Coordinates of N, CA, C and O in Angstrom, one line a residue:
X1 N 90.8 149.5 122.8 CA 89.4 149.3 122.4 C 89.3 147.9 121.7 O 90.1 147.7 120.8
X2 N 88.4 147.1 122.2 CA 88.3 145.8 121.6 C 87.8 145.8 120.1 O 87.0 146.7 119.8
X3 N 88.4 145.0 119.3 CA 88.0 144.9 117.9 C 87.6 143.4 117.7 O 88.3 142.5 118.1
X4 N 86.4 143.2 117.1 CA 86.0 141.9 116.9 C 84.5 141.8 117.1 O 83.8 142.7 117.4
X5 N 84.0 140.5 116.9 CA 82.5 140.3 116.9 C 82.0 139.9 118.3 O 80.8 139.9 118.5
X6 N 82.9 139.4 119.2 CA 82.4 138.9 120.5 C 82.3 140.0 121.5 O 82.9 141.1 121.3
X7 N 81.6 139.7 122.6 CA 81.5 140.7 123.7 C 82.9 140.9 124.3 O 83.7 140.0 124.2
X8 N 83.2 142.1 124.8 CA 84.5 142.4 125.4 C 85.0 141.4 126.4 O 86.2 141.0 126.4
X9 N 84.1 140.9 127.3 CA 84.6 140.0 128.3 C 85.1 138.7 127.7 O 86.2 138.2 128.1
X10 N 84.4 138.1 126.8 CA 85.0 136.8 126.2 C 86.2 137.1 125.3 O 87.0 136.2 125.1
X11 N 86.3 138.3 124.8 CA 87.5 138.6 124.0 C 88.7 138.6 124.8 O 89.8 138.3 124.3
X12 N 88.6 139.0 126.1 CA 89.9 139.1 126.9 C 90.1 137.8 127.7 O 91.2 137.7 128.3
X13 N 89.2 136.9 127.8 CA 89.5 135.7 128.6 C 89.2 134.4 127.9 O 89.7 133.3 128.2
X14 N 88.3 134.4 126.9 CA 88.0 133.1 126.2 C 88.5 133.0 124.8 O 88.3 132.0 124.1
X15 N 89.0 134.1 124.3 CA 89.5 134.2 122.9 C 90.9 134.8 122.9 O 91.2 135.5 123.8
X16 N 91.6 134.6 121.8 CA 92.9 135.3 121.8 C 92.7 136.8 121.9 O 91.8 137.4 121.4
X17 N 93.6 137.5 122.6 CA 93.6 138.9 122.8 C 95.0 139.4 122.8 O 95.8 138.9 123.5
X18 N 95.2 140.5 122.1 CA 96.5 141.1 122.0 C 96.4 142.5 122.6 O 95.6 143.3 122.2
X19 N 97.3 142.8 123.6 CA 97.2 144.0 124.3 C 98.6 144.7 124.3 O 99.6 144.0 124.5
X20 N 98.7 146.0 124.0 CA 99.9 146.7 124.1 C 100.1 147.1 125.6 O 99.2 147.8 126.1
X21 N 101.1 146.6 126.2 CA 101.3 146.9 127.7 C 102.4 147.8 128.0 O 102.6 148.3 129.1
X22 N 103.1 148.2 126.9 CA 104.2 149.2 127.1 C 104.7 149.7 125.8 O 104.7 149.0 124.8
X23 N 105.1 151.0 125.8 CA 105.6 151.6 124.5 C 106.8 152.4 124.9 O 106.8 153.2 125.8
X24 N 107.9 152.2 124.1 CA 109.1 153.1 124.1 C 109.0 154.0 122.9 O 109.1 153.5 121.8
X25 N 108.9 155.3 123.1 CA 108.9 156.2 122.0 C 109.2 157.6 122.5 O 109.2 157.7 123.8
X26 N 109.6 158.6 121.7 CA 109.9 159.9 122.3 C 108.7 160.4 123.1 O 107.5 160.2 122.8
X27 N 109.1 161.0 124.2 CA 108.1 161.6 125.1 C 107.4 162.8 124.4 O 108.0 163.4 123.5
X28 N 106.2 163.1 124.9 CA 105.5 164.3 124.3 C 106.3 165.6 124.5 O 106.5 166.4 123.6
X29 N 106.9 165.7 125.7 CA 107.7 166.9 126.0 C 109.0 166.8 125.1 O 109.7 165.8 125.2
X30 N 109.2 167.8 124.3 CA 110.4 167.8 123.5 C 110.3 167.0 122.2 O 111.3 166.9 121.4
X31 N 109.1 166.5 121.9 CA 108.9 165.8 120.6 C 108.8 166.7 119.5 O 108.6 167.9 119.6
X32 N 109.0 166.2 118.3 CA 108.9 167.0 117.1 C 108.0 166.3 116.1 O 107.9 165.0 116.1
X33 N 107.4 167.0 115.1 CA 106.6 166.4 114.1 C 107.4 165.8 113.0 O 107.4 166.2 111.8
X34 N 108.2 164.8 113.4 CA 109.0 164.1 112.3 C 108.9 162.6 112.6 O 108.5 162.1 113.6
X35 N 109.3 161.8 111.6 CA 109.3 160.4 111.7 C 110.4 160.0 112.6 O 111.5 160.4 112.5
X36 N 110.0 159.2 113.6 CA 111.0 158.8 114.6 C 111.8 157.6 114.1 O 111.3 156.7 113.4
X37 N 113.1 157.6 114.5 CA 114.0 156.5 114.0 C 113.7 155.2 114.7 O 114.0 154.1 114.1
X38 N 113.3 155.2 115.9 CA 113.1 154.0 116.7 C 111.8 154.1 117.6 O 111.5 155.1 118.0
X39 N 111.2 152.9 117.8 CA 110.1 152.8 118.7 C 110.1 151.3 119.1 O 110.6 150.4 118.4
X40 N 109.5 151.0 120.3 CA 109.4 149.7 120.7 C 108.1 149.5 121.5 O 107.5 150.5 122.0
X41 N 107.7 148.3 121.6 CA 106.5 148.0 122.3 C 106.6 146.6 123.0 O 107.2 145.7 122.5
X42 N 105.9 146.5 124.1 CA 105.8 145.2 124.8 C 104.3 144.8 124.6 O 103.4 145.6 124.8
X43 N 104.1 143.6 124.1 CA 102.8 143.1 123.8 C 102.4 141.9 124.7 O 103.3 141.1 125.1
X44 N 101.2 141.7 125.1 CA 100.7 140.6 125.8 C 99.7 139.8 124.9 O 98.7 140.4 124.5
X45 N 100.0 138.6 124.6 CA 99.1 137.8 123.8 C 98.5 136.7 124.8 O 99.1 135.8 125.3
X46 N 97.2 136.9 125.0 CA 96.5 135.9 125.8 C 95.9 134.9 124.9 O 95.4 135.2 123.9
X47 N 96.1 133.6 125.3 CA 95.7 132.5 124.5 C 94.6 131.7 125.2 O 94.7 131.5 126.4
X48 N 93.6 131.3 124.5 CA 92.5 130.5 125.2 C 93.0 129.0 125.4 O 94.0 128.6 124.8
X49 N 92.3 128.3 126.2 CA 92.6 126.9 126.4 C 92.6 126.1 125.0 O 91.8 126.5 124.1
X50 N 93.5 125.2 124.9 CA 93.6 124.4 123.6 C 94.5 125.0 122.6 O 94.8 124.4 121.6
X51 N 95.0 126.2 122.8 CA 95.9 126.8 121.9 C 97.3 126.8 122.5 O 97.5 127.2 123.6
X52 N 98.3 126.2 121.7 CA 99.6 126.1 122.2 C 100.2 127.5 122.3 O 100.3 128.2 121.3
X53 N 100.6 128.0 123.5 CA 101.1 129.4 123.6 C 102.4 129.6 122.8 O 102.6 130.7 122.3
X54 N 103.3 128.6 122.8 CA 104.5 128.9 122.0 C 104.3 129.0 120.5 O 104.8 129.9 119.9
X55 N 103.4 128.2 120.0 CA 103.0 128.3 118.6 C 102.3 129.6 118.3 O 102.6 130.3 117.3
X56 N 101.4 130.0 119.2 CA 100.7 131.3 119.0 C 101.7 132.5 119.1 O 101.6 133.4 118.2
X57 N 102.7 132.4 119.9 CA 103.7 133.5 120.0 C 104.5 133.6 118.7 O 104.7 134.7 118.2
X58 N 104.9 132.4 118.2 CA 105.7 132.4 117.0 C 104.8 132.9 115.8 O 105.3 133.6 114.9
X59 N 103.6 132.5 115.8 CA 102.7 133.0 114.7 C 102.5 134.6 114.8 O 102.5 135.2 113.7
X60 N 102.4 135.1 116.0 CA 102.4 136.6 116.1 C 103.6 137.2 115.6 O 103.6 138.2 114.9
X61 N 104.8 136.7 116.0 CA 106.1 137.2 115.6 C 106.1 137.2 114.0 O 106.5 138.2 113.4
X62 N 105.8 136.1 113.4 CA 105.8 136.0 112.0 C 104.9 137.0 111.3 O 105.2 137.6 110.3
X63 N 103.7 137.2 111.9 CA 102.7 138.2 111.4 C 103.3 139.6 111.5 O 103.2 140.4 110.5
X64 N 103.9 139.9 112.6 CA 104.5 141.3 112.7 C 105.6 141.5 111.7 O 105.7 142.6 111.1
X65 N 106.5 140.5 111.5 CA 107.5 140.6 110.5 C 107.0 140.7 109.1 O 107.5 141.5 108.3
X66 N 106.0 140.0 108.8 CA 105.4 140.0 107.5 C 104.7 141.3 107.2 O 104.6 141.7 106.0
X67 N 104.1 141.9 108.2 CA 103.3 143.2 108.0 C 104.1 144.4 108.1 O 103.6 145.5 108.0
X68 N 105.4 144.3 108.3 CA 106.2 145.5 108.4 C 106.2 146.4 107.1 O 106.3 145.8 106.0
X69 N 106.0 147.7 107.2 CA 106.0 148.5 106.0 C 107.3 148.5 105.3 O 108.4 148.2 106.0
X70 N 107.3 148.8 104.1 CA 108.6 148.8 103.3 C 109.6 149.7 104.0 O 109.3 150.8 104.4
X71 N 110.8 149.2 104.1 CA 111.9 150.0 104.7 C 112.0 150.0 106.2 O 112.9 150.7 106.7
X72 N 111.0 149.4 106.8 CA 111.0 149.4 108.3 C 111.5 148.0 108.8 O 111.1 147.0 108.3
X73 N 112.5 148.1 109.6 CA 113.1 146.9 110.2 C 112.4 146.6 111.5 O 112.3 147.4 112.4
X74 N 111.9 145.4 111.6 CA 111.1 144.9 112.8 C 111.9 143.8 113.4 O 112.3 142.8 112.7
X75 N 112.1 143.8 114.7 CA 112.6 142.7 115.4 C 111.5 142.3 116.5 O 110.9 143.2 117.1
X76 N 111.3 141.1 116.7 CA 110.3 140.6 117.7 C 110.7 139.3 118.2 O 111.3 138.5 117.5
X77 N 110.4 139.0 119.5 CA 110.7 137.7 120.1 C 109.7 137.4 121.2 O 109.1 138.3 121.8
X78 N 109.5 136.2 121.4 CA 108.6 135.7 122.5 C 109.5 135.6 123.7 O 110.5 135.0 123.7
X79 N 109.0 136.2 124.8 CA 109.8 136.2 126.1 C 109.2 135.3 127.2 O 109.9 135.1 128.2
X80 N 108.1 134.8 127.0 CA 107.5 133.9 128.0 C 106.2 133.4 127.5 O 105.5 134.0 126.7
X81 N 105.8 132.2 128.0 CA 104.5 131.6 127.5 C 103.8 131.0 128.7 O 104.4 130.7 129.7
X82 N 102.5 131.0 128.6 CA 101.7 130.4 129.6 C 100.4 129.8 129.0 O 99.8 130.5 128.1
X83 N 100.0 128.6 129.3 CA 98.9 128.0 128.7 C 97.6 128.7 129.2 O 97.5 129.2 130.3
X84 N 96.6 128.6 128.3 CA 95.3 129.2 128.6 C 94.5 128.4 129.6 O 94.8 127.2 129.8
X85 N 93.6 129.0 130.2 CA 92.8 128.4 131.2 C 91.3 128.9 131.1 O 91.1 130.1 130.8
X86 N 90.4 128.1 131.4 CA 89.0 128.5 131.5 C 88.3 127.9 132.7 O 88.3 126.6 132.8
X87 N 87.8 128.7 133.6 CA 87.1 128.2 134.8 C 85.7 127.8 134.3 O 85.0 128.7 133.9
X88 N 85.4 126.5 134.4 CA 84.1 126.1 133.9 C 83.0 126.0 135.0 O 81.9 126.0 134.7
X89 N 83.4 126.1 136.2 CA 82.4 126.1 137.3 C 82.1 124.7 137.7 O 82.5 123.7 137.1
X90 N 81.4 124.5 138.8 CA 81.0 123.2 139.3 C 80.4 123.4 140.7 O 80.1 124.6 141.1
X91 N 80.3 122.4 141.5 CA 79.7 122.5 142.8 C 80.4 123.4 143.7 O 79.8 124.2 144.5
X92 N 81.8 123.4 143.7 CA 82.5 124.3 144.6 C 82.3 125.8 144.2 O 82.2 126.7 145.0
X93 N 82.3 126.0 142.9 CA 82.1 127.4 142.4 C 80.7 127.9 142.8 O 80.6 129.0 143.2
X94 N 79.7 127.0 142.7 CA 78.4 127.4 143.1 C 78.3 127.7 144.6 O 77.7 128.7 145.0
X95 N 79.0 126.9 145.4 CA 79.1 127.1 146.8 C 79.8 128.4 147.2 O 79.4 129.1 148.1
X96 N 80.9 128.7 146.4 CA 81.6 129.9 146.7 C 80.7 131.2 146.3 O 80.7 132.2 147.0
X97 N 80.0 131.1 145.2 CA 79.1 132.2 144.8 C 78.0 132.4 145.9 O 77.7 133.5 146.3
X98 N 77.5 131.3 146.5 CA 76.6 131.4 147.6 C 77.2 132.1 148.8 O 76.6 132.9 149.5
X99 N 78.4 131.7 149.1 CA 79.2 132.4 150.2 C 79.4 133.9 150.0 O 79.2 134.7 150.9
X100 N 79.7 134.2 148.7 CA 79.9 135.6 148.4 C 78.5 136.4 148.5 O 78.5 137.5 149.1
X101 N 77.4 135.8 148.1 CA 76.1 136.4 148.2 C 75.8 136.6 149.7 O 75.2 137.7 150.0
X102 N 76.1 135.7 150.5 CA 75.8 135.8 152.0 C 76.7 137.0 152.6 O 76.2 137.8 153.3
X103 N 77.9 137.0 152.2 CA 78.8 138.1 152.7 C 78.5 139.4 152.2 O 78.5 140.4 152.9
X104 N 78.2 139.6 150.9 CA 77.9 140.9 150.3 C 76.4 141.3 150.3 O 76.1 142.3 149.8
X105 N 75.6 140.4 150.9 CA 74.1 140.7 150.9 C 73.9 142.2 151.2 O 74.4 142.7 152.1
X106 N 73.0 142.8 150.4 CA 72.2 142.3 149.3 C 72.8 142.5 147.9 O 72.1 142.4 147.0
X107 N 74.1 142.8 147.8 CA 74.7 143.0 146.5 C 74.6 141.8 145.7 O 74.8 140.7 146.2
X108 N 74.3 141.9 144.4 CA 74.2 140.7 143.5 C 75.6 140.1 143.2 O 76.6 140.8 143.2
X109 N 75.6 138.8 143.1 CA 76.8 138.1 142.7 C 76.6 137.5 141.4 O 75.7 136.7 141.2
X110 N 77.5 137.8 140.5 CA 77.4 137.2 139.1 C 78.6 136.4 138.8 O 79.5 136.2 139.6
X111 N 78.5 135.8 137.6 CA 79.6 135.0 137.1 C 79.8 135.3 135.6 O 78.9 135.2 134.8
X112 N 81.0 135.8 135.3 CA 81.3 136.2 133.9 C 82.1 135.2 133.2 O 82.5 135.3 132.1
X113 N 82.4 134.1 133.9 CA 83.4 133.1 133.4 C 84.8 133.6 133.8 O 84.9 134.7 134.4
X114 N 85.8 132.9 133.4 CA 87.1 133.4 133.8 C 88.2 132.6 133.2 O 88.0 131.5 132.7
X115 N 89.3 133.2 133.1 CA 90.5 132.5 132.6 C 91.3 133.4 131.8 O 91.5 134.5 132.1
X116 N 91.8 132.9 130.7 CA 92.7 133.6 129.9 C 94.1 133.0 130.0 O 94.2 131.7 130.1
X117 N 95.1 133.7 130.0 CA 96.5 133.2 130.2 C 96.9 133.3 131.7 O 97.5 134.3 132.1
X118 N 96.5 132.4 132.4 CA 96.8 132.3 133.8 C 97.6 131.0 134.0 O 97.0 130.0 134.3
X119 N 98.9 131.0 133.8 CA 99.7 129.8 133.8 C 99.5 128.9 135.0 O 99.5 127.7 135.0
X120 N 99.4 129.5 136.2 CA 99.3 128.7 137.4 C 98.0 127.9 137.4 O 98.1 126.7 137.8
X121 N 96.9 128.4 136.9 CA 95.7 127.7 136.9 C 95.8 126.5 136.0 O 95.3 125.4 136.3
X122 N 96.4 126.7 134.8 CA 96.5 125.6 133.8 C 97.5 124.5 134.4 O 97.2 123.3 134.2
X123 N 98.5 125.0 135.1 CA 99.4 124.0 135.8 C 98.7 123.2 136.8 O 98.9 122.0 136.9
X124 N 97.9 123.9 137.6 CA 97.1 123.1 138.7 C 96.2 122.1 138.0 O 96.1 121.0 138.6
X125 N 95.5 122.5 136.9 CA 94.6 121.5 136.3 C 95.4 120.3 135.8 O 94.9 119.2 135.8
X126 N 96.6 120.5 135.2 CA 97.4 119.4 134.8 C 97.9 118.5 135.9 O 98.0 117.3 135.9
X127 N 98.3 119.2 137.0 CA 98.9 118.5 138.1 C 97.9 117.7 139.0 O 98.2 116.7 139.6
X128 N 96.7 118.2 139.1 CA 95.6 117.7 139.9 C 94.4 117.4 139.1 O 93.5 118.2 139.0
X129 N 94.3 116.2 138.4 CA 93.2 116.0 137.5 C 91.9 116.1 138.3 O 91.7 115.6 139.4
X130 N 90.9 116.8 137.7 CA 89.6 116.9 138.3 C 89.5 118.1 139.3 O 88.4 118.3 139.8
X131 N 90.6 118.8 139.5 CA 90.5 120.0 140.4 C 89.6 121.0 139.8 O 89.5 121.2 138.6
X132 N 88.9 121.7 140.7 CA 88.0 122.8 140.3 C 88.7 124.1 140.8 O 88.7 124.4 142.0
X133 N 89.2 124.8 139.9 CA 89.9 126.1 140.3 C 88.8 127.2 140.3 O 88.1 127.3 139.3
X134 N 88.8 128.0 141.3 CA 87.8 129.0 141.5 C 88.6 130.4 141.4 O 89.6 130.6 142.1
X135 N 88.1 131.2 140.5 CA 88.7 132.6 140.4 C 87.7 133.6 140.9 O 86.5 133.5 140.5
X136 N 88.1 134.4 141.8 CA 87.2 135.4 142.3 C 87.8 136.8 142.1 O 88.9 137.1 142.7
X137 N 87.2 137.6 141.4 CA 87.6 139.0 141.2 C 86.6 140.0 141.7 O 85.4 140.0 141.2
X138 N 86.9 140.7 142.7 CA 85.9 141.6 143.3 C 86.5 143.0 143.1 O 87.7 143.3 143.3
X139 N 85.6 143.9 142.7 CA 86.1 145.3 142.4 C 85.0 146.3 142.7 O 83.9 146.1 142.2
X140 N 85.3 147.3 143.4 CA 84.3 148.4 143.6 C 84.7 149.4 142.5 O 85.9 149.4 142.0
X141 N 83.8 150.4 142.2 CA 84.1 151.3 141.1 C 85.3 152.1 141.1 O 85.9 152.4 140.1
X142 N 85.9 152.5 142.3 CA 87.1 153.3 142.4 C 88.4 152.5 142.5 O 89.4 153.1 142.7
X143 N 88.3 151.2 142.4 CA 89.5 150.4 142.6 C 90.6 150.6 141.5 O 91.7 150.4 141.8
X144 N 90.2 150.9 140.3 CA 91.1 151.1 139.2 C 92.0 149.9 139.1 O 93.3 150.0 139.1
X145 N 91.4 148.7 138.9 CA 92.2 147.4 138.9 C 93.2 147.5 137.8 O 93.0 147.8 136.7
X146 N 94.5 147.1 138.2 CA 95.6 147.0 137.4 C 96.2 148.3 136.9 O 97.1 148.4 136.1
X147 N 95.6 149.4 137.4 CA 96.2 150.8 137.1 C 97.2 151.2 138.1 O 97.4 150.6 139.1
X148 N 98.1 152.2 137.7 CA 99.1 152.6 138.7 C 98.6 153.0 140.0 O 99.2 152.9 141.1
X149 N 97.3 153.5 140.1 CA 96.7 154.0 141.3 C 95.7 153.0 141.8 O 94.7 153.4 142.5
X150 N 95.9 151.7 141.5 CA 95.0 150.7 142.0 C 94.9 150.7 143.5 O 95.8 151.0 144.2
X151 N 93.7 150.5 144.0 CA 93.4 150.5 145.5 C 92.4 149.4 145.8 O 91.7 148.9 145.0
X152 N 92.3 149.1 147.1 CA 91.4 148.2 147.6 C 90.7 148.8 148.8 O 91.3 149.3 149.8
X153 N 89.4 148.9 148.7 CA 88.6 149.4 149.9 C 88.7 148.4 151.0 O 88.5 147.2 150.7
X154 N 89.1 148.7 152.2 CA 89.2 147.7 153.3 C 87.9 146.9 153.4 O 88.0 145.7 153.8
X155 N 86.7 147.4 153.1 CA 85.5 146.6 153.2 C 85.5 145.4 152.3 O 84.9 144.4 152.5
X156 N 86.2 145.6 151.1 CA 86.3 144.5 150.2 C 87.1 143.3 150.8 O 86.8 142.2 150.6
X157 N 88.2 143.6 151.5 CA 89.0 142.6 152.2 C 88.1 141.9 153.2 O 88.1 140.7 153.3
X158 N 87.4 142.7 154.0 CA 86.5 142.1 155.0 C 85.4 141.2 154.4 O 85.3 140.1 154.9
X159 N 84.8 141.6 153.3 CA 83.7 140.8 152.7 C 84.3 139.5 152.1 O 83.7 138.4 152.2
X160 N 85.5 139.6 151.4 CA 86.1 138.4 150.8 C 86.6 137.5 151.9 O 86.4 136.3 151.8
X161 N 87.1 138.0 153.0 CA 87.6 137.1 154.1 C 86.3 136.4 154.7 O 86.4 135.1 155.0
X162 N 85.2 137.1 154.9 CA 84.0 136.4 155.4 C 83.5 135.4 154.4 O 83.1 134.3 154.8
X163 N 83.5 135.7 153.1 CA 83.0 134.8 152.1 C 83.9 133.5 152.1 O 83.3 132.4 152.0
X164 N 85.2 133.7 152.2 CA 86.0 132.5 152.2 C 85.8 131.7 153.5 O 85.8 130.4 153.4
X165 N 85.6 132.3 154.6 CA 85.3 131.6 155.9 C 84.0 130.8 155.7 O 83.9 129.7 156.1
X166 N 82.9 131.5 155.2 CA 81.6 130.8 155.0 C 81.8 129.6 154.1 O 81.3 128.5 154.3
X167 N 82.5 129.8 153.0 CA 82.8 128.7 152.0 C 83.5 127.5 152.7 O 83.1 126.4 152.6
X168 N 84.6 127.8 153.4 CA 85.4 126.8 154.0 C 84.6 126.0 155.1 O 84.7 124.8 155.2
X169 N 83.8 126.8 155.9 CA 83.0 126.2 156.9 C 82.0 125.2 156.3 O 81.6 124.2 157.0
X170 N 81.5 125.5 155.1 CA 80.5 124.6 154.5 C 81.1 123.4 153.8 O 80.3 122.5 153.4
X171 N 82.4 123.3 153.7 CA 83.0 122.2 153.0 C 82.7 120.9 153.8 O 82.8 120.9 155.0
X172 N 82.4 119.8 153.1 CA 82.3 118.6 153.9 C 83.6 118.1 154.5 O 84.6 118.3 153.9
X173 N 83.5 117.6 155.7 CA 84.7 117.1 156.4 C 84.9 115.6 156.0 O 84.0 114.9 155.6
X174 N 86.2 115.2 156.0 CA 86.5 113.8 155.6 C 86.7 113.0 156.8 O 87.1 113.3 157.9

């Protein structure tokens, strides 16, 4: 559950966001109502553009160590970093939205912004000055995106392929 003052979308892509992505603890089956000797967690810290990911990771580790309850030993380490990214939009993004609208007609096409900790996008921006990176996330209600039972309706693949073809056909030739 998001905590904070911003809307949930900007909390997960435009502002720092901490997510528990895995927990090691006794299973429910066979558990007892006692204090457990050990537990572990994997965390994902998304950082927005302009925030150094290594520094943010070290600050998180320092915070976790500082906030440990008395008598609790905490170990934490940063295992990977990626720079933040924000898709700002531009003429190519507008053209791609128009291609999506044509492909999905009459379904509405929106833009929520995009980015977060997507290292490849930040790397492309550094490597190709002025590049316009387009992020397209399409999801129908039963897709369960990023869940163990994630699925893709074949019509989504068809619509995205058509939108990409429309977009590419509209690009100016050199």
